[in-house]
Short mmCIF file of N, CA and C in Angstrom, two decimals:
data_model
loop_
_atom_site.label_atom_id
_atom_site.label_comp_id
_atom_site.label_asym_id
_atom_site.label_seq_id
_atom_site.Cartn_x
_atom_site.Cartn_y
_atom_site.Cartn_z
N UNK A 1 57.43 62.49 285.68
CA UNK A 1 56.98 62.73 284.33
C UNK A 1 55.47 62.88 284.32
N UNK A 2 55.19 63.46 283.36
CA UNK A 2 53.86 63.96 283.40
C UNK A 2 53.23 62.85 282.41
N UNK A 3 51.66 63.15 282.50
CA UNK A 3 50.57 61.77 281.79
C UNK A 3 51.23 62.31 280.16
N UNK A 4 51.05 61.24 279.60
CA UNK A 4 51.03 61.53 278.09
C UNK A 4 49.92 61.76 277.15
N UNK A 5 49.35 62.86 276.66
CA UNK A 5 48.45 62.76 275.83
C UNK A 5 48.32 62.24 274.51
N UNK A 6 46.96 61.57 274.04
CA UNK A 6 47.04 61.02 273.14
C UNK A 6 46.36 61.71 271.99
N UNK A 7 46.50 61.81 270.71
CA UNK A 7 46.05 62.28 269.60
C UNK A 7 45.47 61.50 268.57
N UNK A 8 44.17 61.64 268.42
CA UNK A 8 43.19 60.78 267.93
C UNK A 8 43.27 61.42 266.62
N UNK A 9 42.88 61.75 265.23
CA UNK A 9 43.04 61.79 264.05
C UNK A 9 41.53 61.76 264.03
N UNK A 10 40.68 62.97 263.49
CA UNK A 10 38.97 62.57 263.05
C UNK A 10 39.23 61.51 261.56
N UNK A 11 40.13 61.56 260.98
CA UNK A 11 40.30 61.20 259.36
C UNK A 11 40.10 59.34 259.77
N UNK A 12 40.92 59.32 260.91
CA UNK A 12 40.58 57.40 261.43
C UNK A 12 39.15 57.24 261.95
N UNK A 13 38.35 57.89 262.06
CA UNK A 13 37.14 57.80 262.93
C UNK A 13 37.02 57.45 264.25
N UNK A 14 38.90 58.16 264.61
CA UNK A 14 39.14 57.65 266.11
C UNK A 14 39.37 56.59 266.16
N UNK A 15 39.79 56.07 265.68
CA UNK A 15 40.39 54.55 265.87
C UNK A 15 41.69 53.74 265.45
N UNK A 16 42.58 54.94 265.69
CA UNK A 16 43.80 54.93 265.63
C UNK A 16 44.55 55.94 266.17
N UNK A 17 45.73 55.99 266.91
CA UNK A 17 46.83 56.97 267.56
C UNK A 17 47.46 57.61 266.47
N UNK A 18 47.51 58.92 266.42
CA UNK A 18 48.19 59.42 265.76
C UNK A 18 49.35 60.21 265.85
N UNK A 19 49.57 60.21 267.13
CA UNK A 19 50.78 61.04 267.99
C UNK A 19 50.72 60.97 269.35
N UNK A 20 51.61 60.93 270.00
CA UNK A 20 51.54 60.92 271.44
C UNK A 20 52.65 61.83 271.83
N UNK A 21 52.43 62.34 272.44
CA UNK A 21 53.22 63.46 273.34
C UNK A 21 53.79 63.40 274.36
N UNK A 22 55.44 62.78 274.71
CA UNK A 22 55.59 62.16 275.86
C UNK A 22 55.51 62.56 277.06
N UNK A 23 55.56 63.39 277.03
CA UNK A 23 55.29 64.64 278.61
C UNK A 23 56.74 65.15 278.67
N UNK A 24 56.42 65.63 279.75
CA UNK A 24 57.63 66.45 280.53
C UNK A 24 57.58 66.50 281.62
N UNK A 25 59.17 66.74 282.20
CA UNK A 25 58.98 66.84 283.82
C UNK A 25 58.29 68.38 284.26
N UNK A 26 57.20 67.99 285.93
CA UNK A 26 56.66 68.55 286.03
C UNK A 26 55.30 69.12 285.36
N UNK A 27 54.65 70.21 285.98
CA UNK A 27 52.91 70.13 285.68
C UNK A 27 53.28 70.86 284.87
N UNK A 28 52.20 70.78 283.37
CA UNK A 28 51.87 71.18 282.18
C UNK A 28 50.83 71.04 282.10
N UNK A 29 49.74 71.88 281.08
CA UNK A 29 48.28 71.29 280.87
C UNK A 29 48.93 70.45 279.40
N UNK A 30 47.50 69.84 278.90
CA UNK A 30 47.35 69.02 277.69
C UNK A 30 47.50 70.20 276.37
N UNK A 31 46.67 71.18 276.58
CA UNK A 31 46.64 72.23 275.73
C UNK A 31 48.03 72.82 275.12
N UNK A 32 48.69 72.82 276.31
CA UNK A 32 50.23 73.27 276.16
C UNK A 32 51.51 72.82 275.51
N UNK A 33 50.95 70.89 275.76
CA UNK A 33 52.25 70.16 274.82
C UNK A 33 51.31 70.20 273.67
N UNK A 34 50.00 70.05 273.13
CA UNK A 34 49.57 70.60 271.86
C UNK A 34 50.06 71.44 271.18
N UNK A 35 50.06 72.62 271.58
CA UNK A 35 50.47 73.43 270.66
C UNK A 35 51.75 73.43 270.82
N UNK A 36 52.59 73.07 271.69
CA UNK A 36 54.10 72.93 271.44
C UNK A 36 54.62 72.07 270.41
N UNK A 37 53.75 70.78 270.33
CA UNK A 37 53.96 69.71 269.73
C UNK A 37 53.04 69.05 268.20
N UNK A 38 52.01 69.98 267.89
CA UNK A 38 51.17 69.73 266.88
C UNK A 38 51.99 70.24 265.49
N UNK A 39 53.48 70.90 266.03
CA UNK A 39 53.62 71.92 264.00
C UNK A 39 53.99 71.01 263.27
N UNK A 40 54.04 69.65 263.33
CA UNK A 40 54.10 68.33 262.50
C UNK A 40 53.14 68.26 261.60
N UNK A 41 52.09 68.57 261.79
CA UNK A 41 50.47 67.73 261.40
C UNK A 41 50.10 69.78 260.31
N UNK A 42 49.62 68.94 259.19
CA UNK A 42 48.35 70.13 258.36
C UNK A 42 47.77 70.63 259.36
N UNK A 43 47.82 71.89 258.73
CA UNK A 43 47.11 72.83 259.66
C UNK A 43 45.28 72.36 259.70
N UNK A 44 44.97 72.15 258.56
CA UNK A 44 43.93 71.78 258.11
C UNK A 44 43.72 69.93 258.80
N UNK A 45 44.65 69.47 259.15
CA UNK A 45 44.05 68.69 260.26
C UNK A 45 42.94 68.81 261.03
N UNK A 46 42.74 68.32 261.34
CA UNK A 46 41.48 68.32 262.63
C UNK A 46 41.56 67.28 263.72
N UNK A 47 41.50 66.99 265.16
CA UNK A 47 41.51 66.48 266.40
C UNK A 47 40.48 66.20 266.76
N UNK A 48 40.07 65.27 267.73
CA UNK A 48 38.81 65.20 268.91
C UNK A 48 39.86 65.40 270.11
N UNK A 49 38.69 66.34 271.05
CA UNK A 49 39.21 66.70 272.54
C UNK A 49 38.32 66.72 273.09
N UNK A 50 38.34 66.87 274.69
CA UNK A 50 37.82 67.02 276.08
C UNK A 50 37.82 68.80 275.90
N UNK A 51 37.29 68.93 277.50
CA UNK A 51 36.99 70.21 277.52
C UNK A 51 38.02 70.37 277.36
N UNK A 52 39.39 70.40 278.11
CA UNK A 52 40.25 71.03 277.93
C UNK A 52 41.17 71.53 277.03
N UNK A 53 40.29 70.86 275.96
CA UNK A 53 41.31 71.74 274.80
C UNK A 53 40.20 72.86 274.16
N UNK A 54 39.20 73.33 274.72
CA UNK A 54 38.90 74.59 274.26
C UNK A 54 39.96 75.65 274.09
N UNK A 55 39.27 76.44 272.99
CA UNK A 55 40.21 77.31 272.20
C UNK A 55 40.97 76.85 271.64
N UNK A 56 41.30 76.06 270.87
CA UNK A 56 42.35 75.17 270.03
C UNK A 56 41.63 75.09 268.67
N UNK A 57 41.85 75.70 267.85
CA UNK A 57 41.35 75.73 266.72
C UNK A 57 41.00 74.22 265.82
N UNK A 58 42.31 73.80 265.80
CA UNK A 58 42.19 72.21 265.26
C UNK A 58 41.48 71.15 265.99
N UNK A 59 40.86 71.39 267.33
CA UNK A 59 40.53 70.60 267.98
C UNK A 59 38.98 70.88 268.13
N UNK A 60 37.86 69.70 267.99
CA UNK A 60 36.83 69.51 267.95
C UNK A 60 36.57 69.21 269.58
N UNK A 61 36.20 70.16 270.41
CA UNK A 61 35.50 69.98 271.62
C UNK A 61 34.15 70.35 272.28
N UNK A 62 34.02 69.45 273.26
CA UNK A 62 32.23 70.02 273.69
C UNK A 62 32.58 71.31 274.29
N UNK A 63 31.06 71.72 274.15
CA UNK A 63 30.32 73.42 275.15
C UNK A 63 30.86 72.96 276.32
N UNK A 64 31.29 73.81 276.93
CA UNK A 64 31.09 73.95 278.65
C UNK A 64 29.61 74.55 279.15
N UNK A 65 29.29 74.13 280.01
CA UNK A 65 28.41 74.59 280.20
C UNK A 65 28.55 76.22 281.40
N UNK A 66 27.85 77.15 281.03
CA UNK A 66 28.30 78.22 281.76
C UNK A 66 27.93 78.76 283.11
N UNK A 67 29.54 79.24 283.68
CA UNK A 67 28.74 79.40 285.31
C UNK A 67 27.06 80.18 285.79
N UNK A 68 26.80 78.86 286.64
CA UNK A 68 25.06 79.62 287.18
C UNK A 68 24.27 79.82 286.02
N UNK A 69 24.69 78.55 284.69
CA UNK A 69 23.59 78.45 283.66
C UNK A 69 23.83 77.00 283.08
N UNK A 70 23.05 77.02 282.10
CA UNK A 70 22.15 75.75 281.86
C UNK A 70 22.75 75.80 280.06
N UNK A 71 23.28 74.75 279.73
CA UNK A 71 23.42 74.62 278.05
C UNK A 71 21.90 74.32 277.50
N UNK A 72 22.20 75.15 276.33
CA UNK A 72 20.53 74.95 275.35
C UNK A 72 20.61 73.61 274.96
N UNK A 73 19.63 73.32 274.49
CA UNK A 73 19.11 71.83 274.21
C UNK A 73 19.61 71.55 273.10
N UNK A 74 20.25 72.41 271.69
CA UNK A 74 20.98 72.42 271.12
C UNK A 74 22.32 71.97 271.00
N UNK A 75 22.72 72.56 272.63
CA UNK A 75 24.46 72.63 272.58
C UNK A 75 24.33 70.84 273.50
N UNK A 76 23.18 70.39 273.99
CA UNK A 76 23.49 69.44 274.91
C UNK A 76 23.25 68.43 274.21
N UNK A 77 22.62 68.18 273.09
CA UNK A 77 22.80 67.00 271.85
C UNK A 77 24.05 66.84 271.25
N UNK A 78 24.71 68.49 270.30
CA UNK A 78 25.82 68.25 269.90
C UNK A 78 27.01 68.07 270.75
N UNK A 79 27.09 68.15 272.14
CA UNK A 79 27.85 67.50 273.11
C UNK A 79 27.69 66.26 273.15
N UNK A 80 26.53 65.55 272.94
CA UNK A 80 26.49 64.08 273.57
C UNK A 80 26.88 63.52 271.99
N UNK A 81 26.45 64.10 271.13
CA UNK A 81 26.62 63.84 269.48
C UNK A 81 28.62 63.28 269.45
N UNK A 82 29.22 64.63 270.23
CA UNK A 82 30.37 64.54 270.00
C UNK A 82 31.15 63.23 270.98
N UNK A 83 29.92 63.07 272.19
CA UNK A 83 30.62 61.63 273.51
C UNK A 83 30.51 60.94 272.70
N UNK A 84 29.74 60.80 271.86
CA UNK A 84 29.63 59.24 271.04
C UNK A 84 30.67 58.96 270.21
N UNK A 85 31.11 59.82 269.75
CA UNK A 85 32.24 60.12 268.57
C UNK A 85 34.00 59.58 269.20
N UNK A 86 33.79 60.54 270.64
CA UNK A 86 34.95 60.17 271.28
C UNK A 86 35.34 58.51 272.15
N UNK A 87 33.90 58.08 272.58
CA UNK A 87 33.72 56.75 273.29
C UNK A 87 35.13 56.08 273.10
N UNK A 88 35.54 55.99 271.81
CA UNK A 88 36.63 55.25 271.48
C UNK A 88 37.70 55.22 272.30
N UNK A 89 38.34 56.99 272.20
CA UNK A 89 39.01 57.38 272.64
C UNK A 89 39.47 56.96 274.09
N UNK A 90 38.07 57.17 274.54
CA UNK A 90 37.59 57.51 276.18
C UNK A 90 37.69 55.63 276.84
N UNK A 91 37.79 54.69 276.00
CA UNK A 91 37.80 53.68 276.20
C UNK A 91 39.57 53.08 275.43
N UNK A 92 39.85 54.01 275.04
CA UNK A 92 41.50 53.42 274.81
C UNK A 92 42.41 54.26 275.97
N UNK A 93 41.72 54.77 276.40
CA UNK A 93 43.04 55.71 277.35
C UNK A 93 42.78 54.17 279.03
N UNK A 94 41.99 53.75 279.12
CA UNK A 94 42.42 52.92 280.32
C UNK A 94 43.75 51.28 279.85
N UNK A 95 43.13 51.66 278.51
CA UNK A 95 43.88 50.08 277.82
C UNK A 95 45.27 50.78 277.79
N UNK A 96 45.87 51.89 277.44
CA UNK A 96 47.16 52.46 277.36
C UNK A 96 47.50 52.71 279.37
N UNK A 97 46.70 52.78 280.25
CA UNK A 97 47.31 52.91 281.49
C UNK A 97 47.43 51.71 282.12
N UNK A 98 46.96 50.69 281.23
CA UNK A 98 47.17 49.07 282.09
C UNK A 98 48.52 49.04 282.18
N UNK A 99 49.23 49.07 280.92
CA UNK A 99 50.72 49.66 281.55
C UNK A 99 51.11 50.39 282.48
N UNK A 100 51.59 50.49 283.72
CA UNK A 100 51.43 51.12 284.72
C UNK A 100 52.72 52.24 284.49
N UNK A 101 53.30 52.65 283.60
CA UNK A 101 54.52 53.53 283.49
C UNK A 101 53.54 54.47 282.52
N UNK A 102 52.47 54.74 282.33
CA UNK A 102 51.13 55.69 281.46
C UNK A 102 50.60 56.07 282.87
N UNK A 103 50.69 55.39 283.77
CA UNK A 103 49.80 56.22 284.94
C UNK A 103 50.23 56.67 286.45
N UNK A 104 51.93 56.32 286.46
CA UNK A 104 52.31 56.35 287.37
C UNK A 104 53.19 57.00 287.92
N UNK A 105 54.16 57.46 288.44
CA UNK A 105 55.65 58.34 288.52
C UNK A 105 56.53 57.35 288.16
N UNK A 106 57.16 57.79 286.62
CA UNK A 106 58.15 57.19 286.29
C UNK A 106 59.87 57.24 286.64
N UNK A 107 59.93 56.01 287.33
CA UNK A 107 61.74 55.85 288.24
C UNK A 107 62.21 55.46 287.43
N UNK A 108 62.37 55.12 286.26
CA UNK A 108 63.87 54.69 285.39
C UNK A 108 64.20 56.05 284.92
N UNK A 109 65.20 55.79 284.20
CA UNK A 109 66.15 56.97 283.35
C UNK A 109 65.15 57.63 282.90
N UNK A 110 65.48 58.98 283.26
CA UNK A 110 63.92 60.00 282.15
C UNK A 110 64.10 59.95 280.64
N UNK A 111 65.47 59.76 280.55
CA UNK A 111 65.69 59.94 278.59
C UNK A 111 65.45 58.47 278.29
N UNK A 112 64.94 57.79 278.69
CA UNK A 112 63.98 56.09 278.39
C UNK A 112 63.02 56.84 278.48
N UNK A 113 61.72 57.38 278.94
CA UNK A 113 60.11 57.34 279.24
C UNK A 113 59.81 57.35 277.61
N UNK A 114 60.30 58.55 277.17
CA UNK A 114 59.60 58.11 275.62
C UNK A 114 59.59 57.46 275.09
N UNK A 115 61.07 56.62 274.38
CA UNK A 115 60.87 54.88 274.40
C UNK A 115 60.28 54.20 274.76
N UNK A 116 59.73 54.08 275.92
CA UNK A 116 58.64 53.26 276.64
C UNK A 116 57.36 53.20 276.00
N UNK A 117 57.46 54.66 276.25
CA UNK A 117 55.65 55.70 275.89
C UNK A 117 55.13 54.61 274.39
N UNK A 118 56.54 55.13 273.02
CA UNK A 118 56.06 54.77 272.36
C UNK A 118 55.73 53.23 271.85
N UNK A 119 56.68 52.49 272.54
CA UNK A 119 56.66 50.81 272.91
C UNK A 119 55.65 50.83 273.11
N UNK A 120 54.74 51.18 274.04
CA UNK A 120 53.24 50.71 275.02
C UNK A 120 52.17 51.22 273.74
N UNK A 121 52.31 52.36 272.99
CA UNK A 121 51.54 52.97 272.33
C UNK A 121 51.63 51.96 270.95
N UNK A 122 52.54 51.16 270.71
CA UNK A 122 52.54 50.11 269.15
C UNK A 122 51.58 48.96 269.77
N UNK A 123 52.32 49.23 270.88
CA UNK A 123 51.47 47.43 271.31
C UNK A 123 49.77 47.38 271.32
N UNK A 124 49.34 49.19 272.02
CA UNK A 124 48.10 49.28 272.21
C UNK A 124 47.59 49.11 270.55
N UNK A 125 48.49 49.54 269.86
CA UNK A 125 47.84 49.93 268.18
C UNK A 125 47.75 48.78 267.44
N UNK A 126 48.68 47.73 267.82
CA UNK A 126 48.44 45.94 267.62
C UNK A 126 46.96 45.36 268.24
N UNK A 127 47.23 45.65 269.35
CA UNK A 127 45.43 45.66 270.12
C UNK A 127 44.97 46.15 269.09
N UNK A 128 44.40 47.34 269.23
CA UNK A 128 43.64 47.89 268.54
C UNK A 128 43.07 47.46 267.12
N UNK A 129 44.42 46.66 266.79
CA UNK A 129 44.12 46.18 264.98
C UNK A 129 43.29 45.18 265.34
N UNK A 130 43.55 44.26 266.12
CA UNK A 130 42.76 42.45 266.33
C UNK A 130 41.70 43.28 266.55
N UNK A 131 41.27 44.32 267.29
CA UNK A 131 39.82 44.67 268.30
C UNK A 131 38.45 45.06 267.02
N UNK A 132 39.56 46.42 266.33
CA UNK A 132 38.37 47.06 264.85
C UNK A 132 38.30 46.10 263.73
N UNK A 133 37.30 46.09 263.70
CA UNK A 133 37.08 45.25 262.06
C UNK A 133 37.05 46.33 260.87
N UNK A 134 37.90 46.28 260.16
CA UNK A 134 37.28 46.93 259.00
C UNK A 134 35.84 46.73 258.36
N UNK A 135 35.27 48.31 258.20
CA UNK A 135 33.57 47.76 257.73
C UNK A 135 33.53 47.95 256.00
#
């Protein structure tokens, strides 16, 4: 089974799961169970992503920087503008692989992994409640 991606919500300020995507057998990119799996959500939604979801309309991602060049000083603030934004994110994806069935080749029954997925993903979101304070 493949990693599961997670879907952050800009409307939480990132600080809550808003979908998870259980994978599938065999290689897929992230981009791919997105758009397979996003026709749930307003179009008018909006996401935070990694590079790899460039070209994804709903999804808020940094510049790449381009081959045998240099990002303007512009694009390299609103990149770091946007790391700050994601930190969250980028710091809940190791707390969801402490479970070792988020980071590993999964041997039980394949029609269990999503059950699992989403078991591990309540518990992280219980975390998550004790961790944020409401401001």
């Amino acid at each position: 089974m493949q990693s599961a991606p997670t879907l952050i919500d800009d409307r939480t300020d990132g600080k809550d799961i808003v979908d998870i995507i259980a994978g599938e057998p065999g290689r897929k990119s992230d981009i791919t169970l997105f758009r397979q799996g996003h026709k749930g959500f307003s179009f008018n939604q909006k996401f935070q992503g990694d590079k790899g979801y460039i070209g994804e309309l709903s999804i808020k991602s940094p510049m790449k920087k381009p081959k045998k060049g240099e990002l303007r000083p512009d694009q390299k603030s609103k990149n770091k503008e946007m790391a700050s934004d994601r930190i969250f994110v980028e710091h809940l994806i190791p707390v969801l692989k402490i479970f070792r069935v988020a980071s590993e080749r999964f041997r039980l029954n394949s029609s269990k992994y999503e059950q699992i997925i989403m078991t591990i993903c309540g518990l992280v979101r219980l975390r998550i409640g004790a961790l944020v304070l409401p401001l």
